[in-house]
Short mmCIF file of C-alpha atoms in Angstrom, two decimals:
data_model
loop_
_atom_site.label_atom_id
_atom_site.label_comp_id
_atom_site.label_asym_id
_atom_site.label_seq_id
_atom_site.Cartn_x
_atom_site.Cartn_y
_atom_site.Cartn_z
CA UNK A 13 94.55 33.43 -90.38
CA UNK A 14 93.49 30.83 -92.87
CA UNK A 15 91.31 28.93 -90.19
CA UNK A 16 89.42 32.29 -89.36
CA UNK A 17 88.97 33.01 -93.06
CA UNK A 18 87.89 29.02 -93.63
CA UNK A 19 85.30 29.39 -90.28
CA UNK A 20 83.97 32.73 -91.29
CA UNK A 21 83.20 31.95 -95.41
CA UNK A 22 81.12 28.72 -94.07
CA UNK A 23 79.40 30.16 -91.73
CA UNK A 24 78.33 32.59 -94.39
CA UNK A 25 77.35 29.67 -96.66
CA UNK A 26 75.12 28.25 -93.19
CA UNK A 27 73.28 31.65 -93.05
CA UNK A 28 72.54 31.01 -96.62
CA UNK A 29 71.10 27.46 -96.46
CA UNK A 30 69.20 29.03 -93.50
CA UNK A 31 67.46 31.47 -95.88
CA UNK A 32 67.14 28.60 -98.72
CA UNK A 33 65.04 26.64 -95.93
CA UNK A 34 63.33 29.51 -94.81
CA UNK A 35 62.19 30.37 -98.58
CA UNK A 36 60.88 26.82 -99.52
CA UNK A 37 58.85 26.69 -95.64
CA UNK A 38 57.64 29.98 -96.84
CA UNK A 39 56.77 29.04 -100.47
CA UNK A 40 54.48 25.88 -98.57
CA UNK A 41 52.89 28.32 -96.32
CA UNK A 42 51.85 30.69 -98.77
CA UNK A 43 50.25 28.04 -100.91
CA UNK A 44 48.79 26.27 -97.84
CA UNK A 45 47.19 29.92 -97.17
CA UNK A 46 46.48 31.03 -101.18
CA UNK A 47 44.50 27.48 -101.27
CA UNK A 48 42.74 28.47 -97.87
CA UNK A 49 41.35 31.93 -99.40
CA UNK A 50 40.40 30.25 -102.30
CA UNK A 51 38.08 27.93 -100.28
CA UNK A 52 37.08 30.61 -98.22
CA UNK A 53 36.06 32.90 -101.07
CA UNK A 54 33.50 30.64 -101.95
CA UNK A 55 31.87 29.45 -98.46
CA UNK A 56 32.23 32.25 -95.69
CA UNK A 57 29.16 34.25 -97.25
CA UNK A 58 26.57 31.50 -97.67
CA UNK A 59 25.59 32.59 -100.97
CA UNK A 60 26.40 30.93 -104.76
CA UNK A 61 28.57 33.26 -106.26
CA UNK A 62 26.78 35.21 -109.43
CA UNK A 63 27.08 33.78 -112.41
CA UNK A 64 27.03 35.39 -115.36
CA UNK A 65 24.68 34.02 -118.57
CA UNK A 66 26.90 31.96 -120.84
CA UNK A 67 27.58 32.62 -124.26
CA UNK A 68 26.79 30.04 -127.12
CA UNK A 69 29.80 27.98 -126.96
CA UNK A 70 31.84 29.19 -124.03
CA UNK A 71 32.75 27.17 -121.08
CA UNK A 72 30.48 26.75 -118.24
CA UNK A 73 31.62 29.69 -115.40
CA UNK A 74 32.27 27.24 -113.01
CA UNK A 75 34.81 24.86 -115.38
CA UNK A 76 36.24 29.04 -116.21
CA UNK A 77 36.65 29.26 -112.58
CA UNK A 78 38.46 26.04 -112.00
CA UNK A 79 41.05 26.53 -115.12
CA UNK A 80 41.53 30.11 -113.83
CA UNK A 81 42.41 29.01 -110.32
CA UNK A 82 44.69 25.76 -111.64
CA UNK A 83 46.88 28.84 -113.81
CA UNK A 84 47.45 30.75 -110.82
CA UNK A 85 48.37 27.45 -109.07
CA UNK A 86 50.90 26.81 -111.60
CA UNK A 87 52.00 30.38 -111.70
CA UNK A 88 52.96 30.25 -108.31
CA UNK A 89 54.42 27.07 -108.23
CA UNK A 90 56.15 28.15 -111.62
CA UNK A 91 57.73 31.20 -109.75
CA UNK A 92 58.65 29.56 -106.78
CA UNK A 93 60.29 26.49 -108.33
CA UNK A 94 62.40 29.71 -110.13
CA UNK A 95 63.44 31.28 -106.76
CA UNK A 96 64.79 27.85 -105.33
CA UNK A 97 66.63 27.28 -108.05
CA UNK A 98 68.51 30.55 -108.25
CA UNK A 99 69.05 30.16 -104.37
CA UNK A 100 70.06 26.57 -104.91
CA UNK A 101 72.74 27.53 -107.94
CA UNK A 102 73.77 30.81 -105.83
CA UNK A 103 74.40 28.19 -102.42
CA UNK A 104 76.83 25.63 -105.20
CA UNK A 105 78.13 28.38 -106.88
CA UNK A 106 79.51 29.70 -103.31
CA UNK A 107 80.60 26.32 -102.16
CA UNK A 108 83.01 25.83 -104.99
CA UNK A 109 84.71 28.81 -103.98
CA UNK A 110 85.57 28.18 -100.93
CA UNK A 111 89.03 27.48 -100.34
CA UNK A 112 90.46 23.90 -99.95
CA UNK A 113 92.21 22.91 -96.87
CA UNK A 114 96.10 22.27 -97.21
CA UNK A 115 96.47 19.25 -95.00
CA UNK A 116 94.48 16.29 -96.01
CA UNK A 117 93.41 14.77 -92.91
CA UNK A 118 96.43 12.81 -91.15
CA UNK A 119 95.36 9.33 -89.84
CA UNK A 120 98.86 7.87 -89.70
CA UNK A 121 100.48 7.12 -86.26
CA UNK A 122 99.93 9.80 -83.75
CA UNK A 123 103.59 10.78 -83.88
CA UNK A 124 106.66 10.58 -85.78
CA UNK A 125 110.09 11.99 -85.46
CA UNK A 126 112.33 12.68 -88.22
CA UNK A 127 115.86 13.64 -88.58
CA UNK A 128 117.07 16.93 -90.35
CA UNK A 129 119.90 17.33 -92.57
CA UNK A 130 120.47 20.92 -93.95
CA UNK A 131 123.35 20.78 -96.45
CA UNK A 132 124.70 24.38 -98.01
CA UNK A 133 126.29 24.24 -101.53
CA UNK A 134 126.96 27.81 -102.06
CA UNK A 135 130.00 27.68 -103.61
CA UNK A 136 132.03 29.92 -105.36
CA UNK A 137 132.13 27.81 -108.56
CA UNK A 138 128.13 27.36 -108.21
CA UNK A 139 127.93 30.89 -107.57
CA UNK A 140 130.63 33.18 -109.22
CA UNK A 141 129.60 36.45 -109.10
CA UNK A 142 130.59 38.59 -106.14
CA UNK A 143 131.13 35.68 -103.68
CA UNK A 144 131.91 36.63 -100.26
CA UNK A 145 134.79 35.92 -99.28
CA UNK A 146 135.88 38.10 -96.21
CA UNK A 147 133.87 39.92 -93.46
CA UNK A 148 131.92 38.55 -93.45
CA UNK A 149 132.99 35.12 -95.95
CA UNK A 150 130.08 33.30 -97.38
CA UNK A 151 128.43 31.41 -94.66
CA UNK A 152 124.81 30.27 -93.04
CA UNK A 153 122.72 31.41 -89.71
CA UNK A 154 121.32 29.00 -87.55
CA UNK A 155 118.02 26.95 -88.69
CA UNK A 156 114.97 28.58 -87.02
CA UNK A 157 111.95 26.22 -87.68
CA UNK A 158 108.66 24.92 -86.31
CA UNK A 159 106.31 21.87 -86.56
CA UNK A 160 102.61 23.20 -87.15
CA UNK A 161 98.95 22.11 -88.53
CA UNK A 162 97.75 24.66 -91.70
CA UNK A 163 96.37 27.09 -88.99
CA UNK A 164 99.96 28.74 -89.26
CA UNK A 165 102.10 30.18 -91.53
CA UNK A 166 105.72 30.92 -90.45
CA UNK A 167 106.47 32.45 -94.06
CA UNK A 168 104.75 32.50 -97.55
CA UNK A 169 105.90 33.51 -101.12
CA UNK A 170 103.96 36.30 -102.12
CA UNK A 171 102.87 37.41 -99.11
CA UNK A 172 104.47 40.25 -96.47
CA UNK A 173 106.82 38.84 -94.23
CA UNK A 174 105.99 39.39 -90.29
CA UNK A 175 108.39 41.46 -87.98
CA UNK A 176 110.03 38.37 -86.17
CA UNK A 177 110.51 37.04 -90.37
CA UNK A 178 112.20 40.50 -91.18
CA UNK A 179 114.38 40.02 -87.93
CA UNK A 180 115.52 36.75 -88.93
CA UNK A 181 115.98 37.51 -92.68
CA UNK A 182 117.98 40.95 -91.89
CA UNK A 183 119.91 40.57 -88.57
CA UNK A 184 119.72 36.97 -88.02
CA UNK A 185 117.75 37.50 -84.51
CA UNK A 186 115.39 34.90 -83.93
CA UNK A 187 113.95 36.29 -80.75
CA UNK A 188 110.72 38.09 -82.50
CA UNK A 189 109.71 35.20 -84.47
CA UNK A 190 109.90 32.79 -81.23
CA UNK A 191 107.70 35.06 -79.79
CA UNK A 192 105.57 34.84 -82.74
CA UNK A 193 105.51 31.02 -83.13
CA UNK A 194 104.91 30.65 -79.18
CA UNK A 195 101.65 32.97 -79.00
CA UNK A 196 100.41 30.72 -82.22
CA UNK A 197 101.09 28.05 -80.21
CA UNK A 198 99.14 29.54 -77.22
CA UNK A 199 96.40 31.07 -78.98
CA UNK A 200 95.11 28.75 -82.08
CA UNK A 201 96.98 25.24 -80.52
CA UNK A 202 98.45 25.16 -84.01
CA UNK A 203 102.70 25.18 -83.10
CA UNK A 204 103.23 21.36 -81.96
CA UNK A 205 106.91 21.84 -81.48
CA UNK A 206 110.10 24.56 -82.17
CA UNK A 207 113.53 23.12 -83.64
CA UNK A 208 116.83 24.85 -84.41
CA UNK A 209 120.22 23.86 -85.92
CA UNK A 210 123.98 24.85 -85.44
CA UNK A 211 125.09 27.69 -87.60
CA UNK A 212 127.57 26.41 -90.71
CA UNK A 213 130.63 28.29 -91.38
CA UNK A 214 130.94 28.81 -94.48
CA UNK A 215 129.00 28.35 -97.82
CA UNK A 216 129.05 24.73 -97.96
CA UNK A 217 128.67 22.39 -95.10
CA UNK A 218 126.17 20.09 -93.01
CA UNK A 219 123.95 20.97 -89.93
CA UNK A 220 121.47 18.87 -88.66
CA UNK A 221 118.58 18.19 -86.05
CA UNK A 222 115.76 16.38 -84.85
CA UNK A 223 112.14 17.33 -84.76
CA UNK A 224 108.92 15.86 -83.70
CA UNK A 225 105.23 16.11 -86.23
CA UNK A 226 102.08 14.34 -84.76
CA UNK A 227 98.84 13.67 -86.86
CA UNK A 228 97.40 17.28 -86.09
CA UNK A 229 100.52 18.79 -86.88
CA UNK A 230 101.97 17.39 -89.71
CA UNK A 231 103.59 20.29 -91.27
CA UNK A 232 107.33 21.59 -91.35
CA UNK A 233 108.61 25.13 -92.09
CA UNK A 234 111.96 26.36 -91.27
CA UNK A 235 114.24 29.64 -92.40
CA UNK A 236 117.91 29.87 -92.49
CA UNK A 237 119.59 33.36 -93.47
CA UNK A 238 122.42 33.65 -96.42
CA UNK A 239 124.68 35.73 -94.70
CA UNK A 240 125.81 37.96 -95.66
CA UNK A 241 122.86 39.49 -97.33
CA UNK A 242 120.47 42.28 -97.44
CA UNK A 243 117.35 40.14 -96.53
CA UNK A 244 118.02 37.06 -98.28
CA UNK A 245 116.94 33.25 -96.79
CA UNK A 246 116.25 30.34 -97.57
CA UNK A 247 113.44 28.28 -96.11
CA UNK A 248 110.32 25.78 -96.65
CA UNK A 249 106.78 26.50 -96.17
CA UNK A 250 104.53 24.48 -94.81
CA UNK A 251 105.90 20.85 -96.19
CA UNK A 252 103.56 17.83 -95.20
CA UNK A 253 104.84 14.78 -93.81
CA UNK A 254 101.77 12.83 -93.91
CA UNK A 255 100.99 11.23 -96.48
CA UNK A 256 96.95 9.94 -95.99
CA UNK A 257 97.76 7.01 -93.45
CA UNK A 258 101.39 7.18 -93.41
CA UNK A 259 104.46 9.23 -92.93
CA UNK A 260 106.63 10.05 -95.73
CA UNK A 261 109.93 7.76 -95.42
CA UNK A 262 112.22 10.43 -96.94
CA UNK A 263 111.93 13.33 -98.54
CA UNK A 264 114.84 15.83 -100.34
CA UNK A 265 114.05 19.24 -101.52
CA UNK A 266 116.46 21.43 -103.28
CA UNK A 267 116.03 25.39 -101.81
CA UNK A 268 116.59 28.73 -103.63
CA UNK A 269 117.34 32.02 -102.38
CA UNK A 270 114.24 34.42 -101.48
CA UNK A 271 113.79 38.11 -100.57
CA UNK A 272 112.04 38.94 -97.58
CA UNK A 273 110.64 41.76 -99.33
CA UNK A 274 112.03 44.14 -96.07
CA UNK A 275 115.44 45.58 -97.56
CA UNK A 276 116.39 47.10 -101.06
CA UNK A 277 119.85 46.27 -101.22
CA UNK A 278 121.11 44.63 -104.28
CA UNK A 279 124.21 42.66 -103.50
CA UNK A 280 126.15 40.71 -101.11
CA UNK A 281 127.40 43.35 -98.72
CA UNK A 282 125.06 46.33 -99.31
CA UNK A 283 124.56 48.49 -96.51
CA UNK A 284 120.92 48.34 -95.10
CA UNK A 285 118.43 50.26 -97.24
CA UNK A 286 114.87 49.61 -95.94
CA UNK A 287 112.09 49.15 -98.42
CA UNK A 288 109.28 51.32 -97.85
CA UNK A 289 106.52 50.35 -98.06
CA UNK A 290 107.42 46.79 -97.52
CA UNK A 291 107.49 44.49 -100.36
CA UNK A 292 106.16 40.76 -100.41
CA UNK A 293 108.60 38.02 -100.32
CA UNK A 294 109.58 36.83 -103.58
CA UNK A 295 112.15 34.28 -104.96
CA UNK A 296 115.63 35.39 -106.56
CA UNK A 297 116.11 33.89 -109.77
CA UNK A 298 118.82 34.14 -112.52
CA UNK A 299 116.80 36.87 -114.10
CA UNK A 300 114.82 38.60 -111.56
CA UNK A 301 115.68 40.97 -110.09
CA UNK A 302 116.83 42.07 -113.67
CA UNK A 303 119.48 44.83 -112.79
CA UNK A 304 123.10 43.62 -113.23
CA UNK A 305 124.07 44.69 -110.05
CA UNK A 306 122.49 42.06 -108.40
CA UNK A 307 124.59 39.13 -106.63
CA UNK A 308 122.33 36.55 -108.10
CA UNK A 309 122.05 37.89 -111.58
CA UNK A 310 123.37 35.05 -113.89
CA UNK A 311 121.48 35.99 -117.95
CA UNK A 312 122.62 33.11 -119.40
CA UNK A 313 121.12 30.35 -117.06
CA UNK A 314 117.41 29.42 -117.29
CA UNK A 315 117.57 28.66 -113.82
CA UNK A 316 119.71 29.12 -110.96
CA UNK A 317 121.40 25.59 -109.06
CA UNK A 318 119.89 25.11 -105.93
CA UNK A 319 121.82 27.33 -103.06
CA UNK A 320 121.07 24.37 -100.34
CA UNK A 321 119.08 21.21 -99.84
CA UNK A 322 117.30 19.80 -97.39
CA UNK A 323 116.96 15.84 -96.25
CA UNK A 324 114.31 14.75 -93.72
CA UNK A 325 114.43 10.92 -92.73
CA UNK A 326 112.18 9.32 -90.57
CA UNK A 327 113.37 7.75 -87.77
CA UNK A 328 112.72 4.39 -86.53
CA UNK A 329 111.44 3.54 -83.04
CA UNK A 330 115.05 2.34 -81.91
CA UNK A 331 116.80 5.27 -83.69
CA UNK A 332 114.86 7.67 -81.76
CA UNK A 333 117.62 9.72 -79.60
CA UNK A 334 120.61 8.86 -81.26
CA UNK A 335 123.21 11.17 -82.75
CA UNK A 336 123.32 11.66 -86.54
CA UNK A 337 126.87 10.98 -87.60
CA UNK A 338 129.36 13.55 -89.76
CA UNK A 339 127.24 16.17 -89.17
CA UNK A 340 127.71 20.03 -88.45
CA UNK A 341 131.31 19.60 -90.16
CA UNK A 342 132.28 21.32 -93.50
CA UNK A 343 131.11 19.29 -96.83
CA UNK A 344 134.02 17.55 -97.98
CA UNK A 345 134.56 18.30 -101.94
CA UNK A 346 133.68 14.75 -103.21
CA UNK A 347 130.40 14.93 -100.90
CA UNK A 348 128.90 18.48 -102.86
CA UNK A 349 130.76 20.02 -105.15
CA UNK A 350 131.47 17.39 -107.66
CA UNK A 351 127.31 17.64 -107.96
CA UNK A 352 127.44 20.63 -108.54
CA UNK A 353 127.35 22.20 -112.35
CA UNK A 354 129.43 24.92 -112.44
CA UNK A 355 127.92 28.20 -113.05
CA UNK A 356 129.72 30.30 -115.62
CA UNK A 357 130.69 33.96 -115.38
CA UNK A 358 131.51 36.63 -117.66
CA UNK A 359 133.72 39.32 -117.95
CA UNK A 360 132.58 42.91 -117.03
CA UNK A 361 134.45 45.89 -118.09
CA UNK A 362 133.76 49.51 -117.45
CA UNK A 363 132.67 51.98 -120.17
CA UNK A 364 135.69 53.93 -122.37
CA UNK A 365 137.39 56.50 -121.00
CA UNK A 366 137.79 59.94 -122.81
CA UNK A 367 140.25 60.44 -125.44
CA UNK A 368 143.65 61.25 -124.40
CA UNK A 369 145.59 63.88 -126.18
CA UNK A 370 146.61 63.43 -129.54
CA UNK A 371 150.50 62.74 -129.70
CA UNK A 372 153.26 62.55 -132.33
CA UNK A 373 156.03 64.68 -134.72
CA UNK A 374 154.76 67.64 -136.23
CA UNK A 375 153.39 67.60 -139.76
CA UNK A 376 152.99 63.71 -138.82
CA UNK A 377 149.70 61.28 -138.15
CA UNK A 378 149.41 61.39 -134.44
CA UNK A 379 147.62 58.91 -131.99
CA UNK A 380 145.30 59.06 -129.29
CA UNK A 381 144.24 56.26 -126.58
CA UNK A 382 141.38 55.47 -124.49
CA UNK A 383 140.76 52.95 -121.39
CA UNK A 384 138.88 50.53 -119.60
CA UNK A 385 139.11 48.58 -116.61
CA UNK A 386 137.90 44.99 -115.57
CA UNK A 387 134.61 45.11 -112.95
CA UNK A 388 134.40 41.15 -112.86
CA UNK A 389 137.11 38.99 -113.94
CA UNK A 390 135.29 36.10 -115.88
CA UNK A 391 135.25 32.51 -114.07
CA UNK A 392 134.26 28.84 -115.01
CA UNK A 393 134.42 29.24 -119.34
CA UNK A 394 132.81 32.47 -118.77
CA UNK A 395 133.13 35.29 -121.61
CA UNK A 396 136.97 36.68 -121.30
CA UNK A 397 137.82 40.11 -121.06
CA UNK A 398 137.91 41.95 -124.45
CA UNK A 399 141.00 44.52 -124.87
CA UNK A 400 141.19 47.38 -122.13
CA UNK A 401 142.68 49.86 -124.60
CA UNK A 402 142.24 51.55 -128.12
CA UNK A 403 144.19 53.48 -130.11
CA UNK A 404 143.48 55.60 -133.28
CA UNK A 405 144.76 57.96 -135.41
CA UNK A 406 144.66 61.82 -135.06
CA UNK A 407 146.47 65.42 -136.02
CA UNK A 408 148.81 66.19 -133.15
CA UNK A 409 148.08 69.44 -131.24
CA UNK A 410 151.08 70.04 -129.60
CA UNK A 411 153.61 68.68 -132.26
CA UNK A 412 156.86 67.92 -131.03
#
């Protein structure tokens, strides 16, 4: 989409350095031709042109006739040097608009491999509030990804997610956006190569893969589902490997959970509630969305700990084909959680009950009590519960 847009703004600009040419061939024929009358007013009749008897002290009519034609001459040239100029600052100020590619060119190696290492940390003392832990528990889809030049876009923050996207991010079906990446492939020649990883069990754990970027397709995006979830993923757009004349050695990049933009549930294990009309994708944060309710909403962080991370490693010629070790296996404690910061999580209680009825002797101060009941029970130094019951003073109704 981005290549179409990119082909059809310059050859906008080309029509418009067509006209610029045009206008200054134009400007030289006209003078050519305004020079040519001028001649010809004074030769195609044969005759000295009348001149008019001279006042004492004006200008001989010929010398008037020569300063008169030398204004129009700069006139012209006056208003034409004008015209160019406006075309010329139009033609830059167009230019500058235009939109800059997002792969520099690549003139590293035609091809490099790289292994993959996705590695979940969604833990329940990262992530306190309203962890899953039965059906389904806390857990992560397959990895759905592609290698690709800037002609494609698998996803993009702040834009609408496609139908094989929405798929993915909902259901966990990958079949759509295969079919997607395929005809991209077929169509434009921008999809070098499709990779996928094992599903992971459970919040936190390893999966890995291989996958293959050549000079014209440097790029990497991938998505992997948080299940379970409304339409919550968590991905990378369009990462470059290529670094001018090189490939990048290593790279690490710490992911965070987005909406798909698709469904309008708030939590964990809300039933599906399509959003109509669709919604872009946009990233979950601590804050936003700001309702309570919502799995991710923590008010006292600045910024949520990163959900996953992802480790790409280039491979060397002699490592190409062999099998990445401890991989695909739950993270053992030491490995993840211990670098993790644990998120704390405050209490929630319900809202007071009524009154209950006043009680107590007759002719006696009688009391009354009210209730409240935990929603969240408060986790990692969180805020503890406050008291789940008051009691005050009242005049007994029904003395006893």
């Amino acid at each position: 989409m981005k290549s179409r847009r990119y082909k059809h703004e310059r050859k906008v600009l080309n029509k418009v350095l067509v006209v610029t040419t045009e206008s200054l061939l134009k400007g030289k024929v006209l003078e050519k031709d305004f020079r040519t009358s001028r001649k010809g007013t004074g030769s195609t009749s044969g005759k000295r042109p009348t001149q008019l008897p001279a006042k004492a002290g004006a200008l001989p009519l010929p010398v008037l006739q020569r300063k008169y034609l030398g204004m129009e001459n700069l006139m012209f040239v006056y208003c034409s040097s004008k015209i160019i100029w406006t075309l010329l600052v139009t033609i830059l100020g167009y230019a500058s608009s235009l939109p800059v590619r997002d792969d520099s060119i690549c003139t590293a190696e035609e091809l490099a491999k790289y292994s993959i290492i996705f590695t979940g940390k969604w833990s329940q003392t990262a992530f306190p509030k309203q962890y899953p832990l039965y059906r389904p528990p806390a857990q992560w889809s397959s990895m759905l990804g592609v290698t690709h030049s800037s002609d494609y876009s698998m996803w993009k923050k702040n834009e609408y997610a496609s139908n094989g996207v929405r798929d993915f991010a909902e259901k966990g079906e990958a079949w759509v956006l295969m079919k997607e990446i395929e005809e991209a492939g077929e169509k434009i020649q921008s999809v070098h190569g499709i990779f996928s990883a094992p599903a992971i069990s459970s919040g936190t754990g390893q999966t890995s893969t291989e996958l293959e970027v050549r000079s014209r397709h440097p790029l990497v995006s991938f998505v992997v589902r948080i299940v379970p979830s409304p339409d919550w993923f968590v991905g990378i757009d369009s990462l470059n490997l290529c670094e001018g004349d090189h490939w990048m050695e290593e790279v690490s990049v710490d992911l965070f959970p987005y909406d798909a933009g698709t469904d309008s549930g708030f939590t964990f294990s809300s039933p599906n509630f399509a959003t109509i009309p669709q919604d872009t994708v946009t990233e979950i944060t601590c804050s936003s969305p700001s309702h309570p309710a919502n799995s991710f909403y923590y008010p006292k962080l600045k910024i949520l700990p990163p959900i996953a991370q992802v480790t790409m490693v280039k491979l060397k010629k002699n490592q190409l084909g062999l099998p990445i070790p401890h991989l695909n296996q739950p993270a053992k404690s030491n490995e993840i959680l211990d670098t993790i910061s644990e998120t704390p999580l405050d209490c929630e209680v319900s809202q007071w009950s009524s009154w209950g009825l006043c009680r107590g002797p007759c002719r006696k101060p009688g009391t009354k009590i009210r209730t409240r009941f935990v929603l969240l029970h408060p986790a990692n130094n969180g805020t503890p519960c406050p008291n789940l019951d008051e009691e005050t003073g009242c005049e007994p109704d029904n003395c006893v």
